[in-house]
Amino acid sequence: MDALQGIMTGIQVALSVEGILFVLMGVFVGTFIGMLPGLGPISAIAIMIPITYGMAPTIALVMMAGVYYGAVFGGSTSSILLNAPGISGTVASSFDGYPMAQQGKAGKALAVAAISSFAGGTVSVVLLMLFAPVLASVAVSFGPPAYFALMLMGLTLISSLSECSTIKALISATIGFMVATIGLDGQTGTQRFTFGNPNLFEGIDFLVIALGLFALTEVCTLILNRKDQSLSQNKSIGSLKLSKSDVKEMSGPMSRHSFLGFILGILPGAGATIASFISYVTEKRISKKSHQFGKGSIKGLAAPEASNNAATSGAFVPLLSLGIPGSGTTAVMLGAFMVLGVQPGPLLMSDQPEIFWGIIASMYIGNIFLLIINLPLIPYIARILRIPRPLLISLVIMFSLIGVYSISFNPFDLYLLLICGVLGFVMRLFSFPAPPLILAFILGGMMEQSFRQSLTISNGNLMIFIENPISLALLIVALLSFLVPIIKYFISRKSEDSNETTSL
Amino acid sequence: MLKRINQRIAVVLFVISAGYLIMSYQLPSFAYTAVDADVIPKGLGYLLTMLSIVLYFSKNTETEEQKERRNIPKRDMGGLLTVGGMLFLYIWLFEIIGFVLMTSLFVFFCSLILGYKKHIINALVSIIFSISTYTIFVFLLKIQLPQGILPI
Amino acid sequence: MKKVFTFFAFMLLMFFVVACSGDSSENPDTSETTDSDSTEDSGSEISDSWQPEQTIEFVAPAGAGGGWDTTARMAAQVFNETGIIEQDIGVENQPGGGGAVAWADIHKQDGSPYNLFVSSPPLLLVPLNGQSEFGHEDFTPLSNIIADYGAFAVRADAPWDDLNDLFEDMKEDPSSISVVGASSPGSMDHIQFVKIAKAAGVDPTKIKYVSDQDGGALTSLLNGSVDVYSTGVAETVEQVKAGEIKVLGITAEERLEGEVLSTFPTAIEQGIDETFVNWRGFFGPPNMDPEAVNYYEQKFKELSDSEEFAEIRANYGWDEQYMNSEEYKKFLDEEKESIASLLEELGLSE
């Protein structure tokens, strides 16, 4: 009964003139900052904090939440159009979004992304509203062993990201994992592979690798094909028409990964990046048309987009109901709460229902606004691709440089970016896929830490991974996802063999 | 012995993994932990060694299209290297010279080298791009970009 | 080509709209280029000979959103909004190396009175761990403004009711109790716990410390993966209110003020004579002009005394602790010495 009353207060807040106005402003600023190079939700929130100073807390927080999910929403644009992910949560969106745009379907790709984001956002708000208090216990149920098992499961899915050779995908992944070991080791503080250079102590930033491996590598390819004018002459590039079959194709992954993304988003430490990767890979695994993935599949774009937005709302569960920031972004968001004198935690829902439910209720409206703001802009934004190639190439290079510089302000990272660009280009020349590298980079680092945390706790006893039911279940799934393709492979080879013998 | 391209790559990877392993073995030990900082790196090093050996003996599964990617005309390679060199120069100088000036110059000359012939438009775009980016970052978002020698 | 222009024009326009609607409380930065005249016009009451004549920079040696960043931004904002300092203050983030990158950079600005930075205990710890060439001795301490304290929390249903209970068990079987914190061994969360535990007679080399830097530390405590959570006092308040955890002790000298905070016992009142302060203050490059140091000391004092900053402190749960340059330097020297001997015992120092 209390909850129902709370929800009503929340809806009142969200539907007040002020509420609507500030949600609109929040999502507008968020989506715009998200489109800018390197600036994701963290910077967007940090930039907006001083503006909220002195505002009424409820309204200010409704706006800040809008900035947050708006920035995630806007972040996919540069991934899709330029293969230059502005934030880590949208790297997976470039796997299929960029090929689509290159085929002259930029408008369509952006529309698919926008609609999937909307779906992910909306489904997760419904879940948030219905189950937020219950889900808080899910958020705290994962200890280090369970995280280890989750990351391991993600890693076993890597082999399915290969272009043709599994061994090359595994090599890419191993190198990605190796890169993740650079920096100060979390458990011991030991310097690893830093050569005593302070610039490497905190490890290499995810964005440096993503922009180098994807954007700059693509720039190299663009330079080689700079005479190609098909895109600049394509008049229908901004068209957002989706056919019935398109809608049908995206509806499956969209709904599946709205749920999956939300669940992963709830877990502190997992977040939008990991959610979008795991969604992409699982969608590829279960899809019957998995060969189209990486070549402009609508499913391959809808899955990570629905997932990263759903994860964003999911991250509000531990934040609002426990006061636990599960990621760098929610930590900054927590700062935004605190500067307004609001302390999220287990009591927020009963003490200040207007804030708790106001934020959640405003997300419905925010998501609708995002869709309304973004869809009409797509035809214009998509026309960026019609800029003559030489000019576009220069601008993409600058986009990547500014992106990296605006998070670290350090030329050292720009040199690293350049190195990653060269590495990516060499990898492309010799058909080593880049996605496994970046996936292993993210999952590997966290996996190593949770593995060692677990063993410190258990005094070195490996049983800790089996004694914990969540970790046991995830390990079994990981084992299956690793074994099933191998078994399938042998079965299909056997039947091929028998076919050959019969045909002989 | 090194006829196939995979074999050559395998040798390079083998060398990398060896170097990585050597560094892993030099990591200092830390007394109070169950699994020390060197365990995972050592594992990764051996994994890469193993994978490079497998790659050495594996059949070449590249398609013709993938092979075609390596066929870069000398002229294009020159273009790539020039852009790379300019990028290097940009990174080296832009904190000293300043964002606006360096960015304008970079966008203009990079487009020019890549064969963009409409010089006036090129100049305008590069200047407007750098000034508007600078304005947005520095004045609206309060994110500092190097000012350099220009007064703004 | 026209479209490109329309796009940029559009981009600009949009941003001005946003800026105008959002920035109503802020002064537009028009004084950017007219520095030297405006300071004289502003007619400051201070009769000191040194006055800033260009934009002052506050560097947060970390990324956006952390404690250093928040302190720098809030201080800059209060300075400019209240007019304590009329000159524009820009905040710059310079992450990397746990601060080492920024410190190395600022160290090069020898004598400049315009490049200030925020720091806290890592300025002592990071050099002691051998990860930075420069420590507090290489800079000019200006003023300390904030103090924060460590808290040691356990689950509400844990068998321990005070620190002595916990430490007795730790002395008996150290391998059965694990402590979690959000920083790596040798840095804050670890050191504050070790410092107190050692004073209580626990062998510091036997303490089982788990570092969780991905935001899972509190979660690990709540779900029973670990036993003790070493963190800042502010992080524990909501969970204590909700009855999920209990705080066995804090590292402050006396009990803190506040509805919940005042219920937290200090280590000292439990007979463990040791404290740990998470101080936070501002520093300048080496060899700063003494008159400029004087200027900033006064300004930070005014900031610390202002109502606006008091409100910010209250919101973030920070404690007031002002120290002027000289006091600050002495305090830091002593702190460093005591931490250095601790790290040596742990075998963590370089």
XYZ file of N, CA, C and O in Angstrom, chain A residues 25 28-29 32 46 50-51 53 139-144 184 186-189 191 198-199 201-202 268-269 322 324-326 332 335 338-339 341 343-344 346-347 377 383 387-388 407-410 453 456-457 459, chain C residues 1 3-4 7 10-11 14-15 18 21-23 64-65 74 77 81 93 95-98 100-101 130-131 175 184-185 208 210-215 218-220 222-223 225-226 238-239 241-242 308 312 315-316:
408
model
N 15.092 18.778 -20.345
C 16.400 19.406 -20.414
C 17.503 18.391 -20.146
O 18.514 18.359 -20.838
N 18.029 16.043 -23.059
C 18.550 16.792 -24.193
C 20.055 17.040 -24.025
O 20.851 16.734 -24.907
N 20.410 17.564 -22.884
C 21.828 17.806 -22.617
C 22.597 16.495 -22.619
O 23.671 16.377 -23.203
N 23.114 15.040 -26.033
C 24.074 15.843 -26.805
C 25.501 15.644 -26.324
O 26.408 15.428 -27.128
N 29.142 14.992 -14.221
C 30.067 15.862 -13.496
C 29.916 17.310 -13.951
O 29.976 18.238 -13.146
N 27.393 21.266 -10.902
C 27.348 22.647 -10.392
C 26.045 23.366 -10.742
O 25.602 24.248 -10.005
N 25.417 22.982 -11.832
C 24.186 23.648 -12.246
C 23.039 23.313 -11.300
O 22.164 24.131 -11.042
N 23.201 22.934 -8.240
C 23.431 23.505 -6.926
C 22.353 24.527 -6.588
O 22.148 25.487 -7.309
N 21.080 -7.602 -6.118
C 22.286 -6.806 -6.314
C 23.395 -7.196 -5.344
O 24.560 -7.167 -5.695
N 23.011 -7.554 -4.108
C 24.061 -7.888 -3.150
C 24.378 -9.380 -3.118
O 25.205 -9.818 -2.335
N 23.709 -10.159 -3.966
C 23.911 -11.601 -3.862
C 25.220 -12.069 -4.491
O 25.656 -13.175 -4.262
N 25.845 -11.205 -5.307
C 27.064 -11.632 -5.988
C 28.309 -11.296 -5.181
O 28.616 -10.140 -4.967
N 29.002 -12.320 -4.769
C 30.290 -12.113 -4.121
C 31.397 -12.350 -5.134
O 31.126 -12.673 -6.288
N 32.667 -12.190 -4.709
C 33.771 -12.390 -5.661
C 33.712 -13.710 -6.444
O 33.951 -13.695 -7.653
N 49.082 -1.020 -12.007
C 49.247 -1.497 -10.637
C 48.256 -2.608 -10.379
O 47.078 -2.460 -10.652
N 45.694 -4.683 -8.443
C 44.774 -4.305 -7.376
C 45.001 -5.022 -6.064
O 44.879 -4.440 -4.996
N 45.336 -6.304 -6.126
C 45.429 -7.079 -4.889
C 46.745 -6.889 -4.149
O 46.822 -7.148 -2.961
N 47.788 -6.512 -4.858
C 49.085 -6.396 -4.186
C 49.723 -5.020 -4.334
O 50.663 -4.693 -3.624
N 49.229 -4.215 -5.276
C 49.860 -2.925 -5.522
C 51.156 -3.045 -6.298
O 51.887 -2.066 -6.457
N 53.658 -3.167 -9.387
C 53.651 -2.616 -10.753
C 53.862 -3.750 -11.741
O 54.810 -4.508 -11.629
N 54.651 6.343 -14.739
C 53.427 6.630 -13.976
C 52.176 6.683 -14.863
O 51.080 6.409 -14.390
N 52.353 7.030 -16.128
C 51.198 7.102 -17.011
C 50.515 5.750 -17.185
O 49.379 5.675 -17.618
N 50.378 3.438 -14.603
C 50.024 2.842 -13.315
C 48.555 2.475 -13.222
O 48.197 1.476 -12.632
N 47.699 3.325 -13.752
C 46.268 3.026 -13.647
C 45.788 2.149 -14.795
O 44.601 2.000 -15.026
N 26.490 -4.686 -9.130
C 27.516 -3.665 -9.043
C 28.782 -4.149 -9.754
O 29.171 -5.297 -9.613
N 29.373 -3.291 -10.549
C 30.613 -3.664 -11.214
C 30.423 -4.191 -12.623
O 31.332 -4.130 -13.434
N 20.134 0.826 -2.200
C 21.180 0.436 -1.253
C 22.209 1.545 -1.025
O 22.979 1.498 -0.076
N 24.610 1.945 -3.055
C 25.876 1.391 -3.526
C 26.094 1.808 -4.971
O 25.317 1.457 -5.849
N 27.131 2.573 -5.245
C 27.415 2.887 -6.635
C 28.162 1.712 -7.265
O 29.214 1.319 -6.799
N 27.597 1.135 -8.301
C 28.188 -0.067 -8.878
C 29.197 0.216 -9.966
O 29.823 -0.685 -10.502
N 29.628 8.882 -9.569
C 29.471 10.315 -9.810
C 28.024 10.728 -9.571
O 27.735 11.794 -9.034
N 27.453 11.274 -6.113
C 27.935 12.605 -5.765
C 26.875 13.657 -6.044
O 26.699 14.593 -5.275
N 24.455 13.603 -3.291
C 24.959 14.114 -2.022
C 25.081 15.627 -2.014
O 24.841 16.260 -0.994
N 25.429 16.200 -3.167
C 25.584 17.654 -3.187
C 24.234 18.322 -2.926
O 24.153 19.453 -2.481
N 22.150 17.086 -0.801
C 21.761 16.718 0.552
C 20.884 15.483 0.615
O 20.220 15.228 1.607
N 20.808 11.409 0.581
C 21.685 10.253 0.709
C 20.899 8.995 0.338
O 20.041 8.557 1.065
N 21.159 8.438 -0.848
C 20.414 7.234 -1.213
C 20.839 6.074 -0.322
O 21.969 6.023 0.149
N 19.003 2.281 1.890
C 17.835 1.432 2.126
C 16.604 2.219 2.579
O 15.485 1.741 2.427
N 16.819 3.403 3.131
C 15.680 4.131 3.684
C 15.114 5.180 2.736
O 14.116 5.814 3.031
N 15.927 13.877 -35.787
C 17.269 14.380 -36.073
C 18.068 13.407 -36.930
O 19.049 13.795 -37.569
N 23.575 12.476 -42.378
C 24.220 13.117 -43.534
C 25.691 13.417 -43.305
O 26.393 13.767 -44.242
N 29.645 13.877 -46.087
C 30.809 14.758 -46.154
C 31.860 14.053 -47.004
O 32.078 12.853 -46.842
N 32.495 14.770 -47.919
C 33.503 14.127 -48.767
C 34.533 13.372 -47.937
O 34.959 13.860 -46.887
N 39.299 12.816 -21.608
C 39.191 12.050 -20.365
C 40.501 12.016 -19.592
O 40.504 11.912 -18.386
N 41.636 12.104 -20.292
C 42.883 11.973 -19.533
C 43.747 13.231 -19.550
O 44.623 13.384 -18.721
N 43.523 14.126 -20.501
C 44.317 15.359 -20.616
C 45.804 15.063 -20.661
O 46.604 15.786 -20.093
N 46.154 13.984 -21.293
C 47.524 13.527 -21.240
C 47.965 13.089 -22.637
O 47.417 12.145 -23.192
N 40.581 -12.298 -5.320
C 39.855 -11.922 -4.107
C 39.272 -13.175 -3.453
O 39.401 -13.387 -2.244
N 41.905 -15.232 -1.752
C 42.400 -14.629 -0.520
C 41.416 -14.925 0.608
O 41.801 -15.315 1.709
N 40.128 -14.744 0.292
C 39.101 -14.988 1.312
C 39.142 -16.442 1.788
O 39.061 -16.723 2.977
N 41.575 -18.481 1.771
C 42.940 -18.906 2.089
C 43.478 -19.885 1.053
O 44.149 -20.866 1.385
N 28.067 20.458 -49.346
C 28.906 21.113 -48.355
C 28.081 21.994 -47.443
O 28.399 22.188 -46.278
N 25.523 21.363 -46.124
C 24.964 20.602 -44.991
C 25.914 20.572 -43.799
O 25.481 20.562 -42.662
N 27.190 20.567 -44.123
C 28.153 20.549 -43.033
C 27.998 21.804 -42.203
O 27.960 21.779 -40.976
N 25.050 21.817 -40.155
C 25.218 20.934 -38.993
C 25.968 21.641 -37.877
O 25.549 21.626 -36.726
N 23.985 24.344 -36.373
C 22.955 23.740 -35.548
C 23.520 23.322 -34.186
O 22.956 23.578 -33.133
N 24.698 22.705 -34.267
C 25.350 22.235 -33.053
C 25.567 23.390 -32.089
O 25.242 23.315 -30.908
N 22.261 24.824 -30.653
C 21.692 23.966 -29.631
C 22.372 24.180 -28.317
O 21.751 24.220 -27.275
N 23.704 24.314 -28.397
C 24.438 24.418 -27.165
C 24.196 25.715 -26.438
O 24.133 25.750 -25.229
N 20.967 25.395 -24.592
C 21.125 24.612 -23.370
C 21.824 25.422 -22.304
O 21.408 25.456 -21.144
N 19.632 28.058 -20.723
C 18.575 27.575 -19.848
C 19.160 26.973 -18.574
O 18.524 26.974 -17.543
N 20.374 26.474 -18.653
C 20.921 25.778 -17.499
C 21.768 26.642 -16.591
O 21.861 26.391 -15.404
N 22.358 27.655 -17.156
C 23.387 28.375 -16.414
C 22.898 29.600 -15.674
O 23.684 30.463 -15.333
N 37.063 12.808 -13.322
C 35.873 13.501 -12.858
C 35.112 12.634 -11.857
O 35.042 11.428 -12.001
N 34.589 13.281 -10.824
C 33.650 12.590 -9.956
C 34.191 12.044 -8.639
O 33.429 11.685 -7.773
N 33.882 22.089 -5.761
C 33.065 22.779 -4.774
C 33.793 24.014 -4.235
O 33.199 25.067 -4.084
N 33.730 26.680 -6.846
C 32.408 27.271 -6.976
C 32.092 28.238 -5.840
O 31.623 29.351 -6.081
N 31.384 32.109 -6.312
C 30.010 32.546 -6.089
C 29.908 33.550 -4.950
O 29.161 34.500 -5.018
N 40.969 18.300 -14.544
C 41.227 16.932 -14.099
C 42.488 16.434 -14.765
O 42.671 16.611 -15.958
N 44.035 12.876 -14.465
C 44.141 11.552 -13.866
C 45.445 10.864 -14.246
O 46.168 11.330 -15.124
N 45.733 9.769 -13.598
C 46.886 8.950 -13.964
C 47.806 8.681 -12.803
O 48.137 9.585 -12.039
N 48.196 7.420 -12.664
C 49.191 7.052 -11.662
C 48.757 7.315 -10.241
O 49.604 7.516 -9.381
N 47.450 7.333 -9.983
C 46.981 7.598 -8.627
C 47.371 8.980 -8.151
O 47.478 9.239 -6.967
N 50.208 10.574 -9.439
C 51.620 10.800 -9.766
C 51.810 11.605 -11.051
O 52.729 12.424 -11.149
N 50.928 11.395 -12.033
C 51.081 12.102 -13.299
C 50.897 13.609 -13.095
O 51.704 14.421 -13.545
N 56.532 3.919 -3.548
C 57.466 3.953 -4.669
C 56.796 4.210 -5.997
O 57.308 3.838 -7.042
N 55.631 4.848 -5.977
C 54.928 5.061 -7.231
C 54.884 6.520 -7.657
O 54.218 6.870 -8.616
N 43.592 -15.915 9.932
C 43.205 -16.374 8.589
C 41.695 -16.530 8.458
O 41.179 -16.721 7.364
N 44.028 -0.435 -3.051
C 44.970 -1.541 -3.061
C 45.771 -1.559 -1.758
O 45.786 -0.579 -1.017
N 46.439 -2.684 -1.464
C 47.220 -2.757 -0.240
C 48.252 -1.637 -0.211
O 48.825 -1.292 -1.235
N 44.318 -10.256 6.705
C 43.916 -10.701 5.366
C 43.113 -9.589 4.694
O 41.951 -9.364 5.032
N 41.447 -7.780 1.362
C 40.976 -7.968 -0.011
C 40.654 -6.601 -0.595
O 39.976 -5.800 0.039
N 41.159 -6.342 -1.785
C 40.894 -5.048 -2.392
C 39.852 -5.194 -3.495
O 39.982 -6.039 -4.376
N 38.802 -4.388 -3.424
C 37.785 -4.430 -4.473
C 37.605 -3.034 -5.039
O 36.975 -2.180 -4.439
N 38.192 -2.805 -6.214
C 38.169 -1.456 -6.779
C 37.053 -1.253 -7.788
O 36.982 -0.237 -8.448
N 36.195 -2.242 -7.945
C 35.114 -2.104 -8.922
C 33.777 -1.830 -8.258
O 32.734 -2.073 -8.841
N 33.789 -1.330 -7.051
C 32.536 -0.942 -6.411
C 31.823 -2.064 -5.691
O 30.670 -1.921 -5.316
N 31.217 -2.977 -0.461
C 30.083 -3.018 0.468
C 29.201 -4.238 0.187
O 28.720 -4.901 1.105
N 29.023 -4.531 -1.090
C 28.250 -5.711 -1.469
C 28.848 -6.964 -0.850
O 28.136 -7.813 -0.323
N 30.173 -7.070 -0.945
C 30.837 -8.255 -0.405
C 30.613 -8.386 1.088
O 30.511 -9.492 1.605
N 27.892 -7.174 2.706
C 26.480 -7.464 2.940
C 26.151 -8.925 2.641
O 25.337 -9.530 3.316
N 26.773 -9.498 1.603
C 26.418 -10.884 1.282
C 27.298 -11.904 1.995
O 27.215 -13.099 1.726
N 30.558 -12.384 1.973
C 31.803 -12.880 1.396
C 33.001 -12.502 2.259
O 33.967 -13.234 2.347
N 32.924 -11.306 2.863
C 34.011 -10.868 3.737
C 33.420 -10.476 5.089
O 32.202 -10.398 5.236
N 23.984 5.256 5.921
C 22.669 4.781 5.489
C 22.444 3.311 5.841
O 21.352 2.908 6.209
N 23.499 2.519 5.699
C 23.366 1.097 6.000
C 23.158 0.868 7.496
O 22.454 -0.047 7.905
N 21.667 3.041 9.523
C 20.288 3.466 9.772
C 19.323 2.349 9.431
O 18.330 2.127 10.099
N 19.613 1.649 8.329
C 18.710 0.597 7.881
C 18.905 -0.696 8.660
O 18.219 -1.671 8.434
N 28.328 28.830 3.100
C 28.128 28.046 1.884
C 28.945 26.763 1.934
O 28.470 25.695 1.572
N 28.051 22.536 2.218
C 28.627 21.495 1.371
C 29.264 20.403 2.223
O 29.086 19.217 1.982
N 26.556 18.226 3.591
C 25.971 17.323 2.600
C 26.853 16.123 2.307
O 26.358 15.027 2.080
N 28.152 16.357 2.270
C 29.046 15.249 1.943
C 29.529 14.505 3.187
O 30.274 13.526 3.074
